[in-house]
Amino acid sequence: MKITWTRVPIAVGVAVAVVLLAGAAYLFNLPPFDSAVGEIRQNAVCASLGQSGQSVSALKSVLPEESSYAFDDDVTLRVDDGDDGYSSDCSVTGGDKELMTARTQMMRAESVQSWVSGEVEQYADGSGRLTSFEARAEGVASSSVAAVFVPCSSEGKIPGGQYNLSVVVQLKEQGESGSSETRSSLIELAKGAATFAHAQAKCDMPSTVSGSPTGKASPVYEEMYNSPGRAPAVRRLSR
C-alpha cells in the first residue's frame, strides 16, 4: 500500500507537468505546435520583379516568416513610342499584412537629388539613411528601400524631353536578416524589376543597370502588347 500511494502522486505530477508544457508550447508556437513557414514559389512571384529564381532568393532574405504569401502583380504597357503610361505594381502580403511593394513608373527625367527627394526618401526616414550603389545606374538604398532611376525614352519621343523609369522597392515588414544583407537583397530586387521594366517598356535608351540583357520583351507581354483591340494591361493574382 505504501508503494502504491507513493507512486500515484508522482504519476499525477508528471501528467500535470506534461499538460502544462504542451499548453505553453501551443500558446507560444513552439515545436511541435509552431506554424509552418509558407513557401515562396517561383510561379507565384510577381513577373514584374524579373527573373523568378533570383527574386525568390532575395525575397526569402528580406521577408519575415509567414504561414503563406500572396503576390498581386499589375503591369500596364505602353501603346506606342509616344506614350508615357508604363507602370507596374507588385504587392506581397502575408499574415494579413502588406510586407513589400515594388512599383515602377515612367516619368520625365530629372536630377537624382529631385528624384530621391520626391520618390524615395520618404520610405527611408530621410535621405541621410540612403546610400548610392551602382556606378552607372542612379540607384540608392537603405535597409527598408532600394530604388533605381533608369533611362528609357530618348528626347523627342515623348513631349517634354527624356523619360526614365523610376523603380522603388519598399520593405514594410522586415525579416530576421541583418541590415546589410537586407539592403543587398533589396538592391537585387530593384535591379531585377528595373531590367524587366526596361524590356517591357520598349525603351530605346540603353539600360544602366549592370547585368541587364538587351533582349526583347517576354512572349506573354509581347502578345498582349501587339494584340489589336486589347487594352495594354496585364494583371496576375496568385494566392
Tab-separated table of C-alpha atoms in Angstrom:
chain	number	residue	atom	x	y	z
A	1	MET	CA	0.000	0.000	0.000
A	2	LYS	CA	2.786	2.401	0.817
A	3	ILE	CA	4.400	1.794	-2.542
A	4	THR	CA	1.087	2.371	-4.321
A	5	TRP	CA	0.318	5.624	-2.502
A	6	THR	CA	3.842	6.896	-3.181
A	7	ARG	CA	3.665	6.293	-6.943
A	8	VAL	CA	0.223	7.827	-7.505
A	9	PRO	CA	1.180	11.423	-6.583
A	10	ILE	CA	4.345	11.128	-8.697
A	11	ALA	CA	2.387	9.898	-11.732
A	12	VAL	CA	-0.199	12.665	-11.321
A	13	GLY	CA	2.539	15.262	-11.029
A	14	VAL	CA	4.230	14.070	-14.205
A	15	ALA	CA	0.924	14.131	-16.084
A	16	VAL	CA	0.173	17.675	-14.936
A	17	ALA	CA	3.654	18.823	-15.957
A	18	VAL	CA	3.241	17.316	-19.423
A	19	VAL	CA	-0.114	19.073	-19.894
A	20	LEU	CA	1.333	22.404	-18.755
A	21	LEU	CA	4.339	22.090	-21.099
A	22	ALA	CA	2.092	21.188	-24.024
A	23	GLY	CA	-0.122	24.186	-23.306
A	24	ALA	CA	2.860	26.518	-23.158
A	25	ALA	CA	4.223	25.135	-26.427
A	26	TYR	CA	0.890	25.719	-28.146
A	27	LEU	CA	0.495	29.197	-26.683
A	28	PHE	CA	3.964	30.365	-27.775
A	29	ASN	CA	4.032	28.492	-31.110
A	30	LEU	CA	6.850	26.196	-30.027
A	31	PRO	CA	7.504	22.805	-31.636
A	32	PRO	CA	5.536	20.700	-32.405
A	33	PHE	CA	2.808	23.364	-32.488
A	34	ASP	CA	4.718	26.064	-34.360
A	35	SER	CA	3.190	27.319	-37.619
A	36	ALA	CA	4.871	26.098	-40.778
A	37	VAL	CA	6.588	28.793	-42.847
A	38	GLY	CA	4.928	29.338	-46.209
A	39	GLU	CA	6.750	28.536	-49.428
A	40	ILE	CA	7.647	31.285	-51.903
A	41	ARG	CA	7.067	29.566	-55.244
A	42	GLN	CA	8.692	30.769	-58.461
A	43	ASN	CA	5.450	30.537	-60.423
A	44	ALA	CA	3.662	32.747	-57.873
A	45	VAL	CA	6.210	35.576	-57.642
A	46	CYS	CA	5.377	38.826	-59.450
A	47	ALA	CA	6.640	38.715	-63.027
A	48	SER	CA	7.499	42.413	-62.737
A	49	LEU	CA	10.295	41.526	-60.260
A	50	GLY	CA	12.283	39.979	-63.105
A	51	GLN	CA	13.922	36.547	-63.123
A	52	SER	CA	11.910	34.467	-60.659
A	53	GLY	CA	14.840	32.357	-59.445
A	54	GLN	CA	16.835	35.380	-58.297
A	55	SER	CA	13.696	37.061	-56.956
A	56	VAL	CA	12.774	34.078	-54.767
A	57	SER	CA	16.211	34.030	-53.151
A	58	ALA	CA	16.101	37.773	-52.429
A	59	LEU	CA	12.523	37.605	-51.135
A	60	LYS	CA	13.418	34.824	-48.701
A	61	SER	CA	16.202	37.031	-47.393
A	62	VAL	CA	14.119	40.144	-46.736
A	63	LEU	CA	10.610	38.939	-45.851
A	64	PRO	CA	9.507	37.882	-42.368
A	65	GLU	CA	8.383	34.281	-41.876
A	66	GLU	CA	4.654	33.851	-42.532
A	67	SER	CA	2.442	30.791	-42.941
A	68	SER	CA	1.639	31.848	-46.519
A	69	TYR	CA	2.497	34.538	-49.057
A	70	ALA	CA	0.381	36.146	-51.760
A	71	PHE	CA	1.561	38.135	-54.777
A	72	ASP	CA	-0.516	40.674	-56.685
A	73	ASP	CA	1.024	41.986	-59.916
A	74	ASP	CA	-0.351	44.729	-62.163
A	75	VAL	CA	1.549	45.811	-65.294
A	76	THR	CA	0.419	48.449	-67.776
A	77	LEU	CA	2.277	48.585	-71.083
A	78	ARG	CA	2.809	51.493	-73.452
A	79	VAL	CA	0.561	51.689	-76.513
A	80	ASP	CA	3.234	53.344	-78.694
A	81	ASP	CA	6.560	55.202	-78.574
A	82	GLY	CA	4.820	58.465	-77.657
A	83	ASP	CA	3.072	57.001	-74.618
A	84	ASP	CA	4.463	57.584	-71.116
A	85	GLY	CA	1.956	55.323	-69.366
A	86	TYR	CA	4.135	52.333	-68.494
A	87	SER	CA	3.770	51.222	-64.882
A	88	SER	CA	3.921	48.124	-62.703
A	89	ASP	CA	2.770	47.471	-59.160
A	90	CYS	CA	3.738	44.330	-57.241
A	91	SER	CA	2.379	43.771	-53.739
A	92	VAL	CA	3.492	40.976	-51.402
A	93	THR	CA	1.247	40.096	-48.474
A	94	GLY	CA	1.410	37.566	-45.648
A	95	GLY	CA	-0.328	37.194	-42.304
A	96	ASP	CA	-2.982	39.735	-43.376
A	97	LYS	CA	-0.263	42.393	-43.763
A	98	GLU	CA	1.375	44.027	-46.752
A	99	LEU	CA	5.023	43.014	-46.444
A	100	MET	CA	6.622	44.620	-49.501
A	101	THR	CA	5.799	46.645	-52.596
A	102	ALA	CA	7.698	47.140	-55.840
A	103	ARG	CA	6.446	49.953	-58.038
A	104	THR	CA	7.704	51.221	-61.380
A	105	GLN	CA	6.515	54.307	-63.193
A	106	MET	CA	7.640	56.139	-66.298
A	107	MET	CA	8.369	59.785	-65.580
A	108	ARG	CA	10.203	62.755	-67.003
A	109	ALA	CA	13.945	62.670	-66.357
A	110	GLU	CA	15.184	64.950	-63.594
A	111	SER	CA	18.198	65.312	-61.319
A	112	VAL	CA	18.980	62.446	-58.975
A	113	GLN	CA	18.505	64.736	-55.989
A	114	SER	CA	14.998	65.743	-57.117
A	115	TRP	CA	14.043	62.150	-57.865
A	116	VAL	CA	15.275	60.872	-54.479
A	117	SER	CA	13.523	63.709	-52.667
A	118	GLY	CA	10.224	63.204	-54.464
A	119	GLU	CA	10.056	59.434	-54.918
A	120	VAL	CA	12.328	57.620	-52.459
A	121	GLU	CA	13.451	59.265	-49.241
A	122	GLN	CA	10.022	59.148	-47.547
A	123	TYR	CA	10.429	55.371	-47.383
A	124	ALA	CA	13.832	55.559	-45.699
A	125	ASP	CA	13.043	58.046	-42.930
A	126	GLY	CA	15.142	60.729	-44.604
A	127	SER	CA	17.859	60.795	-47.258
A	128	GLY	CA	20.595	60.505	-44.611
A	129	ARG	CA	19.920	56.758	-44.377
A	130	LEU	CA	20.199	56.252	-48.123
A	131	THR	CA	23.479	55.384	-49.799
A	132	SER	CA	24.160	55.062	-53.501
A	133	PHE	CA	25.017	51.891	-55.402
A	134	GLU	CA	25.925	51.012	-58.987
A	135	ALA	CA	28.462	53.303	-60.640
A	136	ARG	CA	26.456	53.521	-63.872
A	137	ALA	CA	22.912	53.457	-62.527
A	138	GLU	CA	21.277	56.168	-60.479
A	139	GLY	CA	20.413	53.987	-57.501
A	140	VAL	CA	20.048	54.479	-53.753
A	141	ALA	CA	19.210	52.048	-50.961
A	142	SER	CA	18.810	51.503	-47.231
A	143	SER	CA	17.623	48.525	-45.191
A	144	SER	CA	13.995	49.423	-45.945
A	145	VAL	CA	14.034	50.612	-49.570
A	146	ALA	CA	16.020	50.285	-52.797
A	147	ALA	CA	15.393	52.365	-55.901
A	148	VAL	CA	16.857	52.970	-59.354
A	149	PHE	CA	16.251	55.669	-61.960
A	150	VAL	CA	16.872	54.156	-65.399
A	151	PRO	CA	16.900	55.992	-68.769
A	152	CYS	CA	14.171	54.762	-71.093
A	153	SER	CA	12.772	57.059	-73.799
A	154	SER	CA	15.127	59.488	-75.524
A	155	GLU	CA	14.293	63.148	-76.011
A	156	GLY	CA	11.908	63.743	-78.898
A	157	LYS	CA	9.907	60.531	-78.491
A	158	ILE	CA	7.529	61.841	-75.832
A	159	PRO	CA	6.601	65.527	-75.378
A	160	GLY	CA	8.582	67.036	-72.510
A	161	GLY	CA	12.017	65.532	-73.144
A	162	GLN	CA	13.720	62.365	-71.936
A	163	TYR	CA	11.741	59.889	-69.821
A	164	ASN	CA	13.129	57.472	-67.235
A	165	LEU	CA	11.812	54.513	-65.300
A	166	SER	CA	11.560	55.040	-61.548
A	167	VAL	CA	11.723	51.716	-59.694
A	168	VAL	CA	11.095	51.723	-55.931
A	169	VAL	CA	11.089	48.557	-53.784
A	170	GLN	CA	9.840	49.225	-50.254
A	171	LEU	CA	10.102	46.688	-47.437
A	172	LYS	CA	7.290	47.321	-44.957
A	173	GLU	CA	7.816	44.331	-42.643
A	174	GLN	CA	11.378	43.154	-42.124
A	175	GLY	CA	12.587	39.609	-41.655
A	176	GLU	CA	15.420	38.379	-39.449
A	177	SER	CA	18.315	39.199	-41.786
A	178	GLY	CA	20.755	41.920	-40.780
A	179	SER	CA	20.618	45.417	-42.248
A	180	SER	CA	23.489	44.828	-44.677
A	181	GLU	CA	22.051	41.587	-46.085
A	182	THR	CA	18.578	43.109	-46.326
A	183	ARG	CA	19.913	46.127	-48.209
A	184	SER	CA	21.798	43.908	-50.667
A	185	SER	CA	18.724	41.768	-51.336
A	186	LEU	CA	16.506	44.829	-51.840
A	187	ILE	CA	19.040	46.117	-54.376
A	188	GLU	CA	18.853	42.821	-56.266
A	189	LEU	CA	15.059	43.058	-56.327
A	190	ALA	CA	15.171	46.656	-57.570
A	191	LYS	CA	17.677	45.757	-60.297
A	192	GLY	CA	15.565	42.788	-61.368
A	193	ALA	CA	12.431	44.936	-61.549
A	194	ALA	CA	14.329	47.614	-63.498
A	195	THR	CA	15.640	45.072	-66.012
A	196	PHE	CA	12.135	43.685	-66.527
A	197	ALA	CA	10.619	47.168	-66.903
A	198	HIS	CA	13.298	48.340	-69.341
A	199	ALA	CA	12.444	45.464	-71.700
A	200	GLN	CA	8.660	45.662	-71.329
A	201	ALA	CA	8.521	49.456	-71.689
A	202	LYS	CA	10.163	49.263	-75.148
A	203	CYS	CA	12.929	51.640	-74.061
A	204	ASP	CA	15.189	52.944	-76.832
A	205	MET	CA	17.947	54.095	-74.465
A	206	PRO	CA	20.469	51.568	-73.065
A	207	SER	CA	19.894	50.315	-69.537
A	208	THR	CA	22.361	51.498	-66.905
A	209	VAL	CA	21.687	48.544	-64.594
A	210	SER	CA	24.579	46.084	-64.548
A	211	GLY	CA	23.803	42.665	-65.935
A	212	SER	CA	20.735	43.859	-67.826
A	213	PRO	CA	20.104	41.970	-71.072
A	214	THR	CA	19.192	43.944	-74.172
A	215	GLY	CA	16.663	41.429	-75.460
A	216	LYS	CA	13.039	41.903	-76.433
A	217	ALA	CA	10.013	41.742	-74.174
A	218	SER	CA	8.921	38.322	-72.952
A	219	PRO	CA	6.408	36.489	-75.193
A	220	VAL	CA	3.359	36.842	-72.914
A	221	TYR	CA	3.741	40.616	-72.703
A	222	GLU	CA	4.748	40.830	-76.362
A	223	GLU	CA	1.454	39.170	-77.277
A	224	MET	CA	-0.586	41.474	-75.062
A	225	TYR	CA	1.262	44.495	-76.385
A	226	ASN	CA	0.616	43.694	-80.043
A	227	SER	CA	-2.892	42.215	-79.838
A	228	PRO	CA	-5.324	44.531	-81.679
A	229	GLY	CA	-8.328	45.773	-79.749
A	230	ARG	CA	-6.978	44.726	-76.355
A	231	ALA	CA	-6.060	47.057	-73.524
A	232	PRO	CA	-2.272	47.113	-72.923
A	233	ALA	CA	-2.520	45.880	-69.363
A	234	VAL	CA	-1.653	42.610	-67.676
A	235	ARG	CA	-2.866	41.584	-64.239
A	236	ARG	CA	-1.993	38.401	-62.395
A	237	LEU	CA	-3.190	37.410	-58.953
A	238	SER	CA	-1.567	34.463	-57.199
A	239	ARG	CA	-2.599	33.097	-53.813
